[in-house]
PDB file of C-alpha atoms in Angstrom:
ATOM      1  CA  MET I   1       2.262 -80.477 -59.967  1.00 38.00           C
ATOM      2  CA  LYS I   2       4.791 -80.077 -57.154  1.00 43.00           C
ATOM      3  CA  THR I   3       7.482 -82.676 -56.666  1.00 40.00           C
ATOM      4  CA  SER I   4       9.228 -82.662 -53.348  1.00 42.00           C
ATOM      5  CA  LEU I   5      12.940 -83.261 -52.962  1.00 35.00           C
ATOM      6  CA  ARG I   6      12.154 -86.189 -50.663  1.00 40.00           C
ATOM      7  CA  ALA I   7      10.102 -87.920 -53.411  1.00 37.00           C
ATOM      8  CA  LEU I   8      12.877 -87.413 -55.975  1.00 34.00           C
ATOM      9  CA  LEU I   9      15.465 -88.850 -53.602  1.00 35.00           C
ATOM     10  CA  ALA I  10      13.240 -91.851 -52.861  1.00 39.00           C
ATOM     11  CA  VAL I  11      12.795 -92.588 -56.571  1.00 34.00           C
ATOM     12  CA  GLY I  12      16.523 -92.223 -57.194  1.00 39.00           C
ATOM     13  CA  ALA I  13      17.391 -94.518 -54.281  1.00 37.00           C
ATOM     14  CA  SER I  14      14.957 -97.201 -55.420  1.00 37.00           C
ATOM     15  CA  ALA I  15      16.306 -97.037 -58.983  1.00 35.00           C
ATOM     16  CA  ALA I  16      19.845 -97.450 -57.670  1.00 34.00           C
ATOM     17  CA  LEU I  17      18.740-100.433 -55.607  1.00 31.00           C
ATOM     18  CA  VAL I  18      17.143-102.081 -58.643  1.00 31.00           C
ATOM     19  CA  LEU I  19      20.245-101.554 -60.754  1.00 31.00           C
ATOM     20  CA  THR I  20      22.572-102.954 -58.124  1.00 30.00           C
ATOM     21  CA  SER I  21      20.345-105.966 -57.388  1.00 33.00           C
ATOM     22  CA  GLY I  22      20.949-107.632 -60.737  1.00 35.00           C
ATOM     23  CA  ALA I  23      18.278-106.049 -62.899  1.00 34.00           C
ATOM     24  CA  ALA I  24      20.984-104.635 -65.156  1.00 33.00           C
ATOM     25  CA  SER I  25      22.460-108.076 -65.753  1.00 33.00           C
ATOM     26  CA  TRP I  26      18.979-109.494 -66.357  1.00 32.00           C
ATOM     27  CA  ALA I  27      18.273-106.736 -68.891  1.00 34.00           C
ATOM     28  CA  SER I  28      21.509-107.445 -70.744  1.00 33.00           C
ATOM     29  CA  THR I  29      20.686-111.179 -70.748  1.00 34.00           C
ATOM     30  CA  ALA I  30      17.194-110.482 -72.083  1.00 36.00           C
ATOM     31  CA  ALA I  31      18.625-108.236 -74.797  1.00 35.00           C
ATOM     32  CA  SER I  32      21.197-110.828 -75.840  1.00 35.00           C
ATOM     33  CA  THR I  33      18.607-113.640 -75.985  1.00 35.00           C
ATOM     34  CA  GLY I  34      16.288-111.573 -78.148  1.00 36.00           C
ATOM     35  CA  ALA I  35      13.449-110.970 -75.728  1.00 37.00           C
ATOM     36  CA  SER I  36      11.172-108.389 -77.281  1.00 36.00           C
ATOM     37  CA  GLY I  37       7.559-107.463 -77.824  1.00 38.00           C
ATOM     38  CA  GLY I  38       6.809-107.177 -74.139  1.00 40.00           C
ATOM     39  CA  ALA I  39       7.664-110.813 -73.394  1.00 45.00           C
ATOM     40  CA  ALA I  40       9.991-110.931 -70.452  1.00 49.00           C
ATOM     41  CA  ALA I  41      12.803-113.469 -70.452  1.00 46.00           C
ATOM     42  CA  PRO I  42      13.104-115.742 -67.438  1.00 45.00           C
ATOM     43  CA  ALA I  43      15.195-114.340 -64.604  1.00 56.00           C
ATOM     44  CA  ARG I  44      17.286-117.505 -64.517  1.00 70.00           C
ATOM     45  CA  PRO I  45      18.195-119.869 -67.296  1.00 83.00           C
ATOM     46  CA  ILE I  46      16.247-123.121 -67.519  1.00 85.00           C
ATOM     47  CA  PRO I  47      18.192-126.052 -68.962  1.00 86.00           C
ATOM     48  CA  ALA I  48      16.918-127.483 -72.235  1.00 89.00           C
ATOM     49  CA  PHE I  49      15.310-130.699 -70.990  1.00 91.00           C
ATOM     50  CA  LYS I  50      13.932-133.197 -73.490  1.00 91.00           C
ATOM     51  CA  ALA I  51      10.178-132.664 -73.755  1.00 91.00           C
ATOM     52  CA  PRO I  52       7.869-135.688 -73.680  1.00 93.00           C
ATOM     53  CA  LYS I  53       5.356-136.463 -76.406  1.00 94.00           C
ATOM     54  CA  ILE I  54       2.490-134.073 -75.819  1.00 93.00           C
ATOM     55  CA  PHE I  55      -0.143-136.749 -76.394  1.00 92.00           C
ATOM     56  CA  GLY I  56       1.862-139.700 -75.073  1.00 93.00           C
ATOM     57  CA  THR I  57      -0.197-142.768 -74.153  1.00 93.00           C
ATOM     58  CA  SER I  58       1.832-143.908 -71.130  1.00 92.00           C
ATOM     59  CA  PHE I  59       2.816-142.278 -67.854  1.00 91.00           C
ATOM     60  CA  GLN I  60       6.335-140.872 -67.776  1.00 88.00           C
ATOM     61  CA  PRO I  61       8.549-142.826 -65.403  1.00 81.00           C
ATOM     62  CA  ASP I  62      10.776-141.246 -62.774  1.00 80.00           C
ATOM     63  CA  PRO I  63      12.963-144.236 -61.856  1.00 73.00           C
ATOM     64  CA  LYS I  64      14.968-142.347 -59.221  1.00 77.00           C
ATOM     65  CA  HIS I  65      11.852-141.189 -57.337  1.00 77.00           C
ATOM     66  CA  ASP I  66      10.925-143.110 -54.184  1.00 75.00           C
ATOM     67  CA  PHE I  67       7.168-142.795 -53.697  1.00 76.00           C
ATOM     68  CA  THR I  68       7.376-144.573 -50.317  1.00 72.00           C
ATOM     69  CA  LYS I  69       9.056-141.505 -48.756  1.00 80.00           C
ATOM     70  CA  GLY I  70       5.965-139.328 -48.964  1.00 77.00           C
ATOM     71  CA  ILE I  71       5.034-136.721 -51.516  1.00 83.00           C
ATOM     72  CA  HIS I  72       8.002-134.627 -52.645  1.00 85.00           C
ATOM     73  CA  SER I  73       9.500-132.998 -55.722  1.00 86.00           C
ATOM     74  CA  ARG I  74      10.093-134.806 -58.966  1.00 88.00           C
ATOM     75  CA  HIS I  75      13.602-134.960 -60.391  1.00 88.00           C
ATOM     76  CA  ASP I  76      14.694-132.270 -62.859  1.00 91.00           C
ATOM     77  CA  GLY I  77      12.967-132.447 -66.221  1.00 91.00           C
ATOM     78  CA  ILE I  78       9.660-131.932 -67.997  1.00 94.00           C
ATOM     79  CA  LEU I  79       6.579-133.868 -66.949  1.00 94.00           C
ATOM     80  CA  ARG I  80       3.368-134.133 -68.930  1.00 95.00           C
ATOM     81  CA  GLY I  81       1.108-133.647 -65.966  1.00 95.00           C
ATOM     82  CA  GLN I  82      -1.650-131.819 -64.212  1.00 95.00           C
ATOM     83  CA  ILE I  83      -1.616-129.743 -61.046  1.00 94.00           C
ATOM     84  CA  THR I  84      -4.150-131.296 -58.671  1.00 92.00           C
ATOM     85  CA  LEU I  85      -3.818-129.079 -55.587  1.00 92.00           C
ATOM     86  CA  ILE I  86      -2.202-125.788 -54.598  1.00 92.00           C
ATOM     87  CA  ARG I  87      -1.508-124.944 -50.957  1.00 91.00           C
ATOM     88  CA  GLY I  88       0.119-121.544 -50.573  1.00 89.00           C
ATOM     89  CA  ALA I  89       2.922-121.609 -53.131  1.00 90.00           C
ATOM     90  CA  VAL I  90       3.336-125.406 -53.199  1.00 94.00           C
ATOM     91  CA  ALA I  91       1.711-127.344 -56.028  1.00 94.00           C
ATOM     92  CA  GLU I  92       0.869-131.028 -55.983  1.00 93.00           C
ATOM     93  CA  TYR I  93       0.862-132.588 -59.433  1.00 93.00           C
ATOM     94  CA  GLU I  94       0.603-135.969 -61.111  1.00 93.00           C
ATOM     95  CA  PRO I  95       1.574-137.440 -64.466  1.00 94.00           C
ATOM     96  CA  ILE I  96      -1.094-137.775 -67.134  1.00 95.00           C
ATOM     97  CA  LYS I  97      -1.446-139.758 -70.334  1.00 94.00           C
ATOM     98  CA  TRP I  98      -3.632-139.490 -73.406  1.00 95.00           C
ATOM     99  CA  LYS I  99      -6.460-141.979 -73.673  1.00 93.00           C
ATOM    100  CA  LYS I 100      -8.006-142.478 -77.097  1.00 91.00           C
ATOM    101  CA  ASP I 101     -11.788-142.534 -77.234  1.00 89.00           C
ATOM    102  CA  THR I 102     -14.328-143.921 -79.678  1.00 86.00           C
ATOM    103  CA  HIS I 103     -16.649-140.880 -79.653  1.00 86.00           C
ATOM    104  CA  THR I 104     -14.019-138.115 -79.456  1.00 85.00           C
ATOM    105  CA  GLU I 105     -10.325-137.865 -80.238  1.00 87.00           C
ATOM    106  CA  GLY I 106      -9.540-138.647 -76.616  1.00 90.00           C
ATOM    107  CA  TYR I 107      -8.730-137.066 -73.266  1.00 92.00           C
ATOM    108  CA  PHE I 108      -6.061-136.958 -70.576  1.00 94.00           C
ATOM    109  CA  VAL I 109      -6.242-139.250 -67.551  1.00 93.00           C
ATOM    110  CA  GLY I 110      -4.250-139.400 -64.343  1.00 92.00           C
ATOM    111  CA  PRO I 111      -3.108-142.454 -62.405  1.00 90.00           C
ATOM    112  CA  PRO I 112      -5.850-144.794 -61.161  1.00 88.00           C
ATOM    113  CA  GLU I 113      -7.508-144.145 -57.792  1.00 85.00           C
ATOM    114  CA  GLY I 114      -5.275-145.248 -54.937  1.00 78.00           C
ATOM    115  CA  ASP I 115      -2.037-144.926 -56.932  1.00 81.00           C
ATOM    116  CA  VAL I 116       0.595-142.911 -55.068  1.00 78.00           C
ATOM    117  CA  MET I 117       2.198-141.487 -58.207  1.00 84.00           C
ATOM    118  CA  ALA I 118       2.152-137.801 -57.197  1.00 87.00           C
ATOM    119  CA  TYR I 119       4.667-135.039 -56.573  1.00 90.00           C
ATOM    120  CA  ALA I 120       4.785-131.712 -54.709  1.00 92.00           C
ATOM    121  CA  SER I 121       7.084-128.774 -55.444  1.00 94.00           C
ATOM    122  CA  PRO I 122       7.111-125.076 -54.646  1.00 95.00           C
ATOM    123  CA  VAL I 123       6.205-122.809 -57.548  1.00 95.00           C
ATOM    124  CA  ALA I 124       9.221-120.585 -58.268  1.00 94.00           C
ATOM    125  CA  LYS I 125       8.764-116.821 -57.837  1.00 94.00           C
ATOM    126  CA  ASP I 126      10.000-116.338 -61.413  1.00 93.00           C
ATOM    127  CA  VAL I 127       7.997-119.214 -62.928  1.00 94.00           C
ATOM    128  CA  VAL I 128       7.352-119.032 -66.671  1.00 94.00           C
ATOM    129  CA  PHE I 129       3.638-119.649 -67.233  1.00 94.00           C
ATOM    130  CA  LEU I 130       2.548-120.019 -70.858  1.00 94.00           C
ATOM    131  CA  SER I 131      -1.227-120.125 -71.073  1.00 92.00           C
ATOM    132  CA  ALA I 132      -3.333-121.719 -73.782  1.00 91.00           C
ATOM    133  CA  PHE I 133      -6.397-119.697 -72.738  1.00 89.00           C
ATOM    134  CA  GLY I 134      -5.177-116.140 -72.118  1.00 89.00           C
ATOM    135  CA  CYS I 135      -4.482-114.424 -68.813  1.00 89.00           C
ATOM    136  CA  LYS I 136      -8.063-113.659 -67.745  1.00 82.00           C
ATOM    137  CA  ALA I 137      -9.988-115.743 -65.241  1.00 70.00           C
ATOM    138  CA  THR I 138     -12.683-116.573 -67.829  1.00 73.00           C
ATOM    139  CA  MET I 139     -10.259-118.530 -70.046  1.00 72.00           C
ATOM    140  CA  SER I 140     -12.193-117.319 -73.091  1.00 74.00           C
ATOM    141  CA  GLN I 141      -9.275-116.324 -75.299  1.00 80.00           C
ATOM    142  CA  MET I 142      -7.254-118.969 -77.149  1.00 85.00           C
ATOM    143  CA  THR I 143      -3.527-118.278 -77.036  1.00 89.00           C
ATOM    144  CA  VAL I 144      -2.174-121.463 -78.556  1.00 88.00           C
ATOM    145  CA  SER I 145       0.729-122.098 -80.880  1.00 88.00           C
ATOM    146  CA  ARG I 146      -0.834-123.628 -83.978  1.00 85.00           C
ATOM    147  CA  SER I 147       2.252-125.714 -84.657  1.00 87.00           C
ATOM    148  CA  THR I 148       2.503-127.379 -81.226  1.00 89.00           C
ATOM    149  CA  GLY I 149      -0.883-127.054 -79.502  1.00 89.00           C
ATOM    150  CA  LEU I 150       0.860-125.578 -76.453  1.00 94.00           C
ATOM    151  CA  GLY I 151       0.164-122.333 -74.638  1.00 92.00           C
ATOM    152  CA  ALA I 152       1.993-119.326 -76.054  1.00 93.00           C
ATOM    153  CA  LYS I 153       0.810-116.377 -73.907  1.00 93.00           C
ATOM    154  CA  ARG I 154       3.031-115.521 -70.965  1.00 94.00           C
ATOM    155  CA  CYS I 155       1.013-114.729 -67.839  1.00 93.00           C
ATOM    156  CA  ASP I 156       1.865-113.800 -64.264  1.00 93.00           C
ATOM    157  CA  ARG I 157       2.510-116.332 -61.525  1.00 93.00           C
ATOM    158  CA  SER I 158      -0.682-115.195 -59.773  1.00 91.00           C
ATOM    159  CA  VAL I 159      -2.754-116.251 -62.809  1.00 91.00           C
ATOM    160  CA  LEU I 160      -1.144-119.699 -62.715  1.00 91.00           C
ATOM    161  CA  LEU I 161      -1.852-120.128 -59.003  1.00 90.00           C
ATOM    162  CA  LYS I 162      -5.473-118.939 -59.257  1.00 89.00           C
ATOM    163  CA  ARG I 163      -6.352-120.917 -62.384  1.00 87.00           C
ATOM    164  CA  HIS I 164      -4.766-124.196 -61.391  1.00 86.00           C
ATOM    165  CA  LYS I 165      -6.113-123.932 -57.838  1.00 83.00           C
ATOM    166  CA  LYS I 166      -9.656-123.965 -59.249  1.00 82.00           C
ATOM    167  CA  GLN I 167      -9.148-126.452 -62.062  1.00 82.00           C
ATOM    168  CA  GLY I 168      -5.901-128.062 -63.187  1.00 82.00           C
ATOM    169  CA  GLN I 169      -5.134-127.957 -66.875  1.00 90.00           C
ATOM    170  CA  PRO I 170      -3.057-130.568 -68.730  1.00 94.00           C
ATOM    171  CA  SER I 171       0.410-129.023 -68.949  1.00 95.00           C
ATOM    172  CA  LEU I 172       4.084-129.585 -69.488  1.00 96.00           C
ATOM    173  CA  ILE I 173       5.534-128.966 -66.023  1.00 95.00           C
ATOM    174  CA  THR I 174       9.259-128.237 -65.820  1.00 95.00           C
ATOM    175  CA  VAL I 175      10.965-128.943 -62.500  1.00 94.00           C
ATOM    176  CA  TYR I 176      14.470-127.635 -61.845  1.00 94.00           C
ATOM    177  CA  LYS I 177      16.329-127.826 -58.531  1.00 92.00           C
ATOM    178  CA  GLY I 178      13.184-128.893 -56.694  1.00 91.00           C
ATOM    179  CA  GLU I 179      10.982-126.014 -57.945  1.00 94.00           C
ATOM    180  CA  ILE I 180       8.412-125.699 -60.700  1.00 95.00           C
ATOM    181  CA  VAL I 181      10.067-123.198 -63.030  1.00 95.00           C
ATOM    182  CA  LYS I 182       7.821-123.498 -66.104  1.00 95.00           C
ATOM    183  CA  VAL I 183       4.233-124.510 -66.800  1.00 95.00           C
ATOM    184  CA  GLN I 184       3.035-124.643 -70.401  1.00 95.00           C
ATOM    185  CA  GLU I 185      -0.623-125.547 -70.848  1.00 93.00           C
ATOM    186  CA  ILE I 186      -1.687-128.132 -73.423  1.00 94.00           C
ATOM    187  CA  TYR I 187      -4.714-127.189 -75.490  1.00 90.00           C
ATOM    188  CA  THR I 188      -7.316-129.930 -75.625  1.00 84.00           C
ATOM    189  CA  PRO I 189     -10.400-129.460 -77.805  1.00 72.00           C
TER     190      PRO I 189
END
């Protein structure tokens, strides 16, 4: 196999570009936080927001949000919610709550029809997506933490956009600085 000098120079130049663009600092951060086993650490730190009850029976309030000013991003924090629409890289989402049922354990419901309780935020390029159903389109593999009932398999941003564009899944949606930076699916039997 012949390797031309031009190809070697191109590879060397691209490696230098990657190292000078912050990948080295990201790698040292990932090493210091203990990222291993193929799971990549987030490119930017996400603050430790207080998570809501996974099966909470009331909608989470956002007292600072003015719903009369049109649909826009929620304030920083974690919302128990569901993505309802994806346009390009912007996701519309709404809060959800657990409703107990007489025939089953229960199910998640959104706000009643006509309620304007909805948000829209861009999905960050480096979003952390933790799936409860694996990274394939068929959603046939369970990848759930047995202790929490939350998704544990990290998947690409493209999987998040494709899956939630077709059918939103109940999730914990973390918003930081106006962007969705983490989506962790909730497993519901």
